[in-house]
Coordinates of C-alpha atoms and ligand atoms in Angstrom, one line a residue:
X297 CA -13.5 -3.6 -4.1
X298 CA -14.2 -0.2 -5.6
X299 CA -12.6 3.2 -5.5
X300 CA -15.5 4.5 -3.4
X301 CA -14.6 2.2 -0.6
X302 CA -11.0 3.3 -0.6
X303 CA -10.1 6.2 1.8
X304 CA -6.4 7.3 1.5
X305 CA -4.8 7.2 4.9
X306 CA -8.0 5.6 6.2
X307 CA -9.4 9.1 6.6
X308 CA -12.8 9.0 8.2
X309 CA -12.8 5.2 8.6
X310 CA -14.1 3.9 11.9
X311 CA -11.5 1.3 12.9
X312 CA -12.9 -0.1 16.1
X313 CA -15.7 0.4 18.7
X314 CA -14.2 2.0 21.8
X315 CA -15.2 3.2 25.2
X316 CA -11.9 4.9 25.9
X317 CA -12.1 8.3 24.1
X318 CA -13.8 10.2 21.2
X319 CA -13.0 13.4 19.4
X320 CA -16.4 15.2 19.3
X321 CA -15.8 17.8 16.7
X322 CA -19.3 19.4 17.0
X323 CA -18.8 20.1 20.7
X324 CA -15.1 20.7 20.3
X325 CA -14.5 18.1 23.1
X326 CA -12.0 15.3 23.6
X327 CA -14.3 12.9 25.5
X328 CA -12.2 10.6 27.7
X329 CA -14.3 7.9 29.5
X330 CA -17.2 10.4 29.5
X331 CA -15.3 13.4 30.7
X332 CA -13.9 16.4 28.8
X333 CA -10.1 16.0 28.7
X334 CA -9.6 19.7 29.0
X335 CA -11.6 19.8 32.2
X336 CA -9.7 16.8 33.6
X337 CA -6.4 18.6 32.8
X338 CA -7.6 21.7 34.7
X339 CA -9.1 19.9 37.7
X340 CA -7.4 16.5 38.0
X341 CA -3.8 15.2 38.2
X342 CA -2.1 13.1 35.6
X343 CA -2.2 10.1 37.9
X344 CA -5.9 10.4 38.5
X345 CA -6.6 10.8 34.8
X346 CA -4.3 7.8 34.0
X347 CA -6.3 5.7 36.5
X348 CA -9.5 6.9 34.8
X349 CA -8.2 6.0 31.3
X350 CA -7.1 2.6 32.3
X351 CA -9.8 1.6 34.7
X352 CA -12.8 3.5 33.4
X353 CA -13.7 5.5 36.5
X354 CA -12.1 8.4 38.4
X355 CA -10.3 7.1 41.5
X356 CA -11.1 8.1 45.0
X357 CA -8.3 9.3 47.3
X358 CA -7.5 5.7 48.4
X359 CA -7.4 4.4 44.9
X360 CA -5.1 7.2 43.7
X361 CA -2.7 6.6 46.6
X362 CA -2.6 2.8 45.9
X363 CA -2.1 3.5 42.2
X364 CA 0.8 5.8 42.9
X365 CA 2.4 3.3 45.3
X366 CA 2.1 0.4 42.8
X367 CA 3.8 2.6 40.2
X368 CA 6.6 3.3 42.6
X369 CA 7.0 -0.4 43.4
X370 CA 7.2 -1.2 39.7
X371 CA 9.5 1.6 38.7
X372 CA 12.9 -0.1 39.1
X373 CA 14.4 -1.4 35.9
X374 CA 15.8 -4.9 35.7
X375 CA 19.6 -4.7 35.9
X376 CA 19.9 -6.1 32.5
X377 CA 18.0 -3.1 31.1
X378 CA 20.8 -0.7 32.2
X379 CA 23.4 -3.0 30.6
X380 CA 21.5 -3.0 27.3
X381 CA 21.1 0.9 27.4
X382 CA 24.9 1.1 28.0
X383 CA 25.6 -1.2 25.1
X384 CA 23.7 0.8 22.6
X385 CA 25.8 2.9 20.2
X386 CA 25.9 6.5 21.5
X387 CA 24.3 7.7 18.2
X388 CA 21.1 5.9 19.0
X389 CA 18.0 8.1 18.7
X390 CA 16.3 8.4 22.1
X391 CA 13.0 7.1 20.7
X392 CA 14.7 4.1 19.3
X393 CA 16.4 3.4 22.6
X394 CA 13.0 3.6 24.4
X395 CA 11.5 1.3 21.8
X396 CA 14.4 -1.2 22.5
X397 CA 13.8 -0.8 26.3
X398 CA 10.1 -1.5 26.2
X399 CA 10.6 -4.5 23.9
X400 CA 13.3 -5.7 26.3
X401 CA 10.9 -5.6 29.3
X402 CA 8.9 -8.4 27.7
X403 CA 11.9 -10.8 28.3
X404 CA 11.5 -10.3 32.1
X405 CA 8.0 -11.7 32.1
X406 CA 7.5 -15.4 32.4
X407 CA 6.2 -16.9 29.1
X408 CA 2.8 -17.7 30.7
X409 CA 2.3 -14.1 32.0
X410 CA 3.7 -12.7 28.7
X411 CA 1.2 -14.6 26.6
X412 CA -1.7 -14.0 29.0
X413 CA -4.0 -11.5 27.2
X414 CA -6.7 -11.4 29.8
X415 CA -7.7 -8.0 31.1
X416 CA -6.3 -8.8 34.6
X417 CA -2.9 -9.8 33.2
X418 CA -2.8 -6.8 30.7
X419 CA -3.6 -4.4 33.6
X420 CA -0.6 -5.7 35.6
X421 CA 1.8 -5.6 32.6
X422 CA 0.4 -2.2 31.5
X423 CA 1.1 -0.8 34.9
X424 CA 4.7 -2.1 34.7
X425 CA 5.2 -0.4 31.3
X426 CA 3.7 2.8 32.6
X427 CA 6.0 2.7 35.7
X428 CA 9.2 1.9 33.9
X429 CA 8.5 4.0 30.7
X430 CA 10.0 7.3 32.0
X431 CA 12.8 5.5 33.8
X432 CA 13.8 3.9 30.5
X433 CA 13.3 7.1 28.5
X434 CA 15.4 9.3 30.7
X435 CA 18.1 6.8 31.3
X436 CA 18.4 5.9 27.7
X437 CA 19.0 9.6 27.1
X438 CA 21.7 9.6 29.8
X439 CA 23.3 6.5 28.3
X440 CA 23.5 8.2 24.9
X441 CA 25.1 11.2 26.5
X442 CA 27.6 9.1 28.5
X443 CA 26.1 10.5 31.7
X444 CA 25.5 8.6 34.9
X445 CA 22.1 6.9 35.3
X446 CA 19.4 8.5 37.5
X447 CA 17.0 5.8 38.8
X448 CA 13.6 6.8 40.1
X449 CA 13.5 8.2 43.6
X450 CA 10.8 6.3 45.6
X451 CA 10.2 9.5 47.7
X452 CA 8.9 11.4 44.7
X453 CA 5.6 11.4 42.9
X454 CA 5.3 10.1 39.3
X455 CA 5.7 13.5 37.5
X456 CA 8.2 14.8 40.0
X457 CA 10.3 11.7 39.3
X458 CA 10.3 12.4 35.6
X459 CA 11.8 15.8 36.2
X460 CA 14.2 14.3 38.8
X461 CA 15.4 11.7 36.3
X462 CA 15.8 14.3 33.5
X463 CA 17.7 16.9 35.6
X464 CA 19.1 14.9 38.6
X465 CA 17.8 17.5 41.0
X466 CA 14.7 18.1 43.1
X467 CA 12.1 19.7 40.8
X468 CA 10.3 22.9 41.6
X469 CA 6.5 22.9 42.1
X470 CA 5.8 25.2 39.1
X471 CA 7.6 22.8 36.7
X472 CA 6.0 19.7 38.2
X473 CA 2.5 21.3 37.7
X474 CA 3.3 22.2 34.1
X475 CA 4.6 18.8 33.3
X476 CA 1.6 17.2 34.9
X477 CA -0.7 19.3 32.7
X478 CA 1.4 18.4 29.6
X479 CA 1.3 14.7 30.4
X480 CA -2.5 14.9 31.0
X481 CA -3.0 16.6 27.6
X482 CA -1.0 13.8 25.9
X483 CA -2.6 11.0 27.8
X484 CA -5.2 9.7 25.3
X485 CA -6.5 10.9 21.9
X486 CA -8.8 8.4 20.3
X487 CA -7.2 6.6 17.3
X488 CA -4.0 8.3 16.2
X489 CA -1.5 6.3 14.2
X490 CA 0.3 4.9 17.3
X491 CA -2.9 3.7 19.0
X492 CA -4.0 2.1 15.8
X493 CA -0.6 0.5 15.4
X494 CA -0.9 -0.9 18.9
X495 CA -4.4 -2.3 18.3
X496 CA -3.4 -3.8 14.9
X497 CA -0.6 -5.7 16.6
X498 CA -2.8 -6.7 19.6
X499 CA -5.4 -8.0 17.2
X500 CA -3.1 -10.8 16.2
X501 CA -3.2 -11.8 19.9
X502 CA 0.4 -10.7 20.2
X503 CA 1.2 -9.4 23.7
X504 CA 0.9 -5.9 25.2
X505 CA 4.7 -5.3 25.1
X506 CA 4.8 -6.0 21.4
X507 CA 1.8 -3.7 20.8
X508 CA 3.3 -0.8 22.7
X509 CA 6.8 -1.3 21.2
X510 CA 5.1 -0.9 17.8
X511 CA 3.3 2.2 19.0
X512 CA 6.7 3.7 20.0
X513 CA 8.0 3.2 16.4
X514 CA 4.8 4.9 15.1
X515 CA 4.9 7.9 17.5
X516 CA 8.5 8.6 16.5
X517 CA 7.5 9.9 13.1
X518 CA 7.5 13.7 12.5
X519 CA 4.0 13.6 11.2
X520 CA 3.0 12.2 14.6
X521 CA 4.8 12.6 18.0
X522 CA 8.1 13.7 16.5
X523 CA 6.3 17.0 15.7
X524 CA 6.9 18.4 19.2
X525 CA 10.7 18.2 18.8
X526 CA 10.5 19.6 15.2
X527 CA 8.3 22.5 16.3
X528 CA 10.8 23.5 19.1
X529 CA 13.8 23.2 16.8
X530 CA 12.0 25.4 14.2
X531 CA 11.4 28.1 16.9
X532 CA 15.1 27.9 17.9
X533 CA 16.2 28.0 14.3
X534 CA 14.2 31.2 13.6
X535 CA 15.8 32.7 16.7
X536 CA 19.2 31.9 15.3
X537 CA 18.3 33.3 11.9
X538 CA 17.5 36.7 13.3
X539 CA 14.7 36.4 15.8
X540 CA 11.0 37.6 15.8
X541 CA 11.5 40.0 12.9
X542 CA 12.6 37.0 10.7
X543 CA 9.7 34.7 11.6
X544 CA 7.3 35.7 8.9
X545 CA 9.9 35.5 6.1
X546 CA 11.1 32.1 7.5
X547 CA 7.6 30.6 7.3
X548 CA 6.9 32.1 3.8
X549 CA 10.2 30.6 2.7
X550 CA 9.1 27.2 4.0
X551 CA 5.8 27.6 2.2
X552 CA 7.5 28.5 -1.1
X553 CA 9.5 25.2 -0.7
X554 CA 6.2 23.3 0.0
X555 CA 7.6 22.3 3.4
X556 CA 5.3 21.4 6.3
X557 CA 5.4 23.5 9.4
X558 CA 5.5 21.0 12.3
X559 CA 3.0 21.4 15.0
X560 CA 0.2 22.7 12.6
X561 CA -2.7 20.9 11.1
X562 CA -4.5 17.7 12.2
X563 CA -6.2 14.9 10.3
X564 CA -9.3 15.0 12.5
X565 CA -9.5 18.6 13.6
X566 CA -8.5 19.8 10.1
X567 CA -9.2 23.6 10.3
X568 CA -10.3 23.7 13.9
X569 CA -8.2 24.6 17.0
X570 CA -7.0 21.5 18.8
X571 CA -8.6 22.0 22.3
X572 CA -5.3 20.9 24.0
X573 CA -3.3 23.5 22.1
X574 CA -6.0 26.1 22.9
X575 CA -5.7 25.3 26.6
X576 CA -1.9 25.2 26.7
X577 CA -1.2 28.4 24.8
X578 CA -2.4 30.4 27.8
X579 CA 0.2 28.7 30.0
X580 CA 3.1 29.7 27.9
X581 CA 3.5 33.3 29.2
X582 CA 3.8 31.9 32.8
X583 CA 6.9 30.0 31.8
X584 CA 8.8 32.3 29.4
X585 CA 10.9 33.7 32.4
X586 CA 12.5 30.2 32.8
X587 CA 14.8 30.8 29.8
X588 CA 16.7 34.0 29.0
X589 CA 15.5 33.7 25.4
X590 CA 11.9 32.8 26.5
X591 CA 10.3 36.1 25.6
X592 CA 11.9 36.3 22.1
X593 CA 10.9 32.8 21.4
X594 CA 7.4 33.5 22.5
X595 CA 7.2 36.4 20.0
X596 CA 8.4 34.0 17.3
X597 CA 5.8 31.5 18.4
X598 CA 3.0 34.0 18.0
X599 CA 4.1 35.3 14.7
X600 CA 4.4 31.8 13.3
X601 CA 0.9 31.0 14.4
X602 CA -0.5 34.3 12.9
X603 CA 1.3 33.7 9.6
X604 CA 0.2 30.1 9.4
X605 CA -3.4 31.0 10.0
X606 CA -3.3 33.9 7.5
X607 CA -1.6 31.7 4.8
X608 CA -3.2 28.3 5.4
X609 CA -6.1 28.6 7.8
X610 CA -4.3 25.9 9.8
X611 CA -4.3 26.0 13.6
X612 CA -1.6 24.6 15.9
X613 CA -2.0 21.1 17.2
X614 CA -0.9 20.1 20.8
X615 CA 2.7 19.5 19.7
X616 CA 3.3 23.2 19.0
X617 CA 2.7 24.6 22.5
X618 CA 4.0 21.4 24.1
X619 CA 7.3 21.5 22.2
X620 CA 7.8 25.1 23.3
X621 CA 6.7 24.4 26.9
X622 CA 9.0 21.4 27.3
X623 CA 11.9 23.6 26.0
X624 CA 11.0 26.3 28.6
X625 CA 11.0 23.6 31.3
X626 CA 14.6 22.8 30.2
X627 CA 13.8 19.3 29.0
X628 CA 16.4 18.3 26.4
X629 CA 14.8 18.2 22.9
X630 CA 15.6 14.6 22.2
X631 CA 13.5 13.6 25.2
X632 CA 10.3 15.4 23.9
X633 CA 8.9 12.6 21.9
X634 CA 10.0 9.8 24.3
X635 CA 8.1 11.7 27.1
X636 CA 5.1 12.1 24.8
X637 CA 5.1 8.3 24.5
X638 CA 5.4 7.9 28.3
X639 CA 2.5 10.2 28.9
X640 CA 0.4 8.2 26.3
X641 CA 1.1 4.8 27.9
X642 CA -2.2 4.7 29.9
X643 CA -4.1 5.4 26.7
X644 CA -2.2 2.6 24.8
X645 CA -2.8 0.2 27.7
X646 CA -6.5 0.9 27.7
X647 CA -6.8 0.3 23.9
X648 CA -4.8 -2.9 24.0
X649 CA -7.0 -4.2 26.9
X650 CA -10.1 -3.2 24.9
X651 CA -8.7 -4.9 21.7
X652 CA -7.8 -8.2 23.5
X653 CA -11.2 -8.2 25.4
X654 CA -13.2 -8.1 22.2
X655 CA -10.9 -9.0 19.4
X656 CA -11.2 -9.3 15.6
X657 CA -8.1 -9.5 13.6
X658 CA -7.3 -6.4 11.5
X659 CA -6.8 -7.5 7.9
X660 CA -7.8 -4.9 5.3
X661 CA -7.4 -5.2 1.5
X662 CA -5.5 -3.2 -1.1
X663 CA -6.7 -1.2 -4.1
X664 CA -4.6 -3.2 -6.5
X665 CA -2.9 -1.1 -9.1
X666 CA -0.2 -3.5 -10.4
X667 CA -0.1 -5.6 -13.5
X668 CA -2.0 -8.9 -13.9
X669 CA -1.8 -11.9 -16.2
X670 CA 2.0 -12.1 -16.3
X671 CA 3.7 -15.5 -16.6
X672 CA 7.2 -16.5 -15.6
X673 CA 9.3 -17.8 -18.6
Ligands
CMC121 N1 2.2 22.8 7.1 C1 1.9 23.2 5.9 N2 0.8 22.7 5.2 C2 0.1 21.8 5.8 C3 0.4 21.3 7.1 C4 1.4 21.9 7.8 N3 1.7 21.4 9.0 N4 -0.5 20.4 7.4 C5 -1.3 20.2 6.3 N5 -1.0 21.1 5.4 C6 -1.6 21.3 4.1 C7 -1.1 20.2 3.1 O1 0.0 20.6 2.4 C8 -2.3 20.1 2.2 O2 -2.4 21.1 1.3 P1 -2.9 21.0 -0.2 O3 -4.3 20.5 -0.1 O4 -2.7 22.3 -0.8 O5 -1.9 20.0 -0.8 C9 -3.5 20.3 3.2 O6 -3.0 21.0 4.2 C10 -4.0 18.9 3.7 O7 -3.0 18.2 4.2 P2 -2.9 16.6 4.3 O8 -1.5 16.2 4.4 O9 -3.7 16.0 3.2 O10 -3.7 16.4 5.6 P3 -3.5 15.2 6.6 O11 -4.8 15.0 7.3 O12 -3.0 14.0 5.9 O13 -2.4 15.7 7.6 C11 -1.0 16.0 9.3 C12 -2.4 15.7 8.9 C13 -1.0 16.1 10.8 C14 -0.1 14.8 8.9 C15 -0.5 17.3 8.7 O14 -1.3 18.4 9.1 C16 0.9 17.6 9.0 O15 1.8 17.1 8.3 N6 1.2 18.4 10.1 C17 2.6 18.6 10.5 C18 3.0 17.5 11.4 C19 2.4 17.6 12.8 O16 2.3 18.6 13.4 N7 2.0 16.4 13.3 C20 1.4 16.2 14.6 C21 0.0 15.8 14.4 S1 -1.1 16.1 15.7 C22 -0.7 15.1 17.0 C23 -0.8 13.7 16.7 O17 -1.9 13.2 16.3 O18 0.2 13.1 17.0

């Protein structure tokens, strides 16, 4: 193996053939099952897009209804799951609690079903994970806060239920539409670290629960999904430090300490605008009224973006506007990354199905740089 074959971080390496999605840089398009994700986000609901991602075609009305009903039927958590959430130490990170919860769900499948990696079995298990994901995420958060659990309400739609379980009150239409858009933007994104992690695990013929549990651990990292929380916290910190007039200095200080500004830059887009971030930035002004500090934070948001572009030529990725939007929707910050994971479950399911259906074990090599020829005494 030579240096020429080694690509740090596997940059530019094609890891698998796929029919799920593709980042077409030339056309600036996120191709999802043949459609442009941005157009889907503008014209179709999260549920319809989830069906497309998982099944490969856009559903008709009947299929959408049946899909929504199946999700409702599968949304109840096993009783034991609530006991496990309650037993976790209160200091548990919300992503870690979600990871534990998804891992736990595997124990409620019969060994035969759990081990069955056929497409039919994976689609059934995948739907269960998608249905229970937000219930786990929101209630893990409540458990950590010592708050009462809020199970899913069968009268509500999938996205409405997420807001219901976060806030424990009937969501308004404006917030539901915004969260639907955010979830659709997050639904699938080719081969990020978490999807790769899921496929690597699935490639050993391990089950879909294990693959998605691994993806949760990957997505937690601040270089990946954790960036949405970090971006929102930075905006709030700038507000605390003096507001919009301090934003430029704050970023310049970060740059002088060689710190990364979360929510900027992307391995694949590099110095291009992430189409999801481009779409979502126009939605922000519609939601700033939801928080008293919304307008001030928006001024900070814009200054940070301007300074980052001037200094680094880096654009925001999706986590920058989404971190801000989730804050404006009054979602608690520790839930940002768990909800990103929930939104991504259809994409993860589609990739695990694809991996199991045409599997080859992932087993790369190293560029060995250690000693050789040593002998024990
Ligand atoms: N802030 C400041 N400088 C940055 C940033 C940033 N956010 N991102 C990249 N750079 C600089 C980096 O310091 C380096 O500069 P130099 O060449 O002078 O050393 C150059 O840009 C290239 O960076 P890199 O780390 O080699 O690029 P990468 O492809 O490994 O990084 C990234 C991609 C996403 C890890 C990185 O841009 C980053 O750390 N961003 C902040 C975290 C973030 O927002 N993550 C969410 C990613 S997008 C959604 C997803 O896929 O989950």
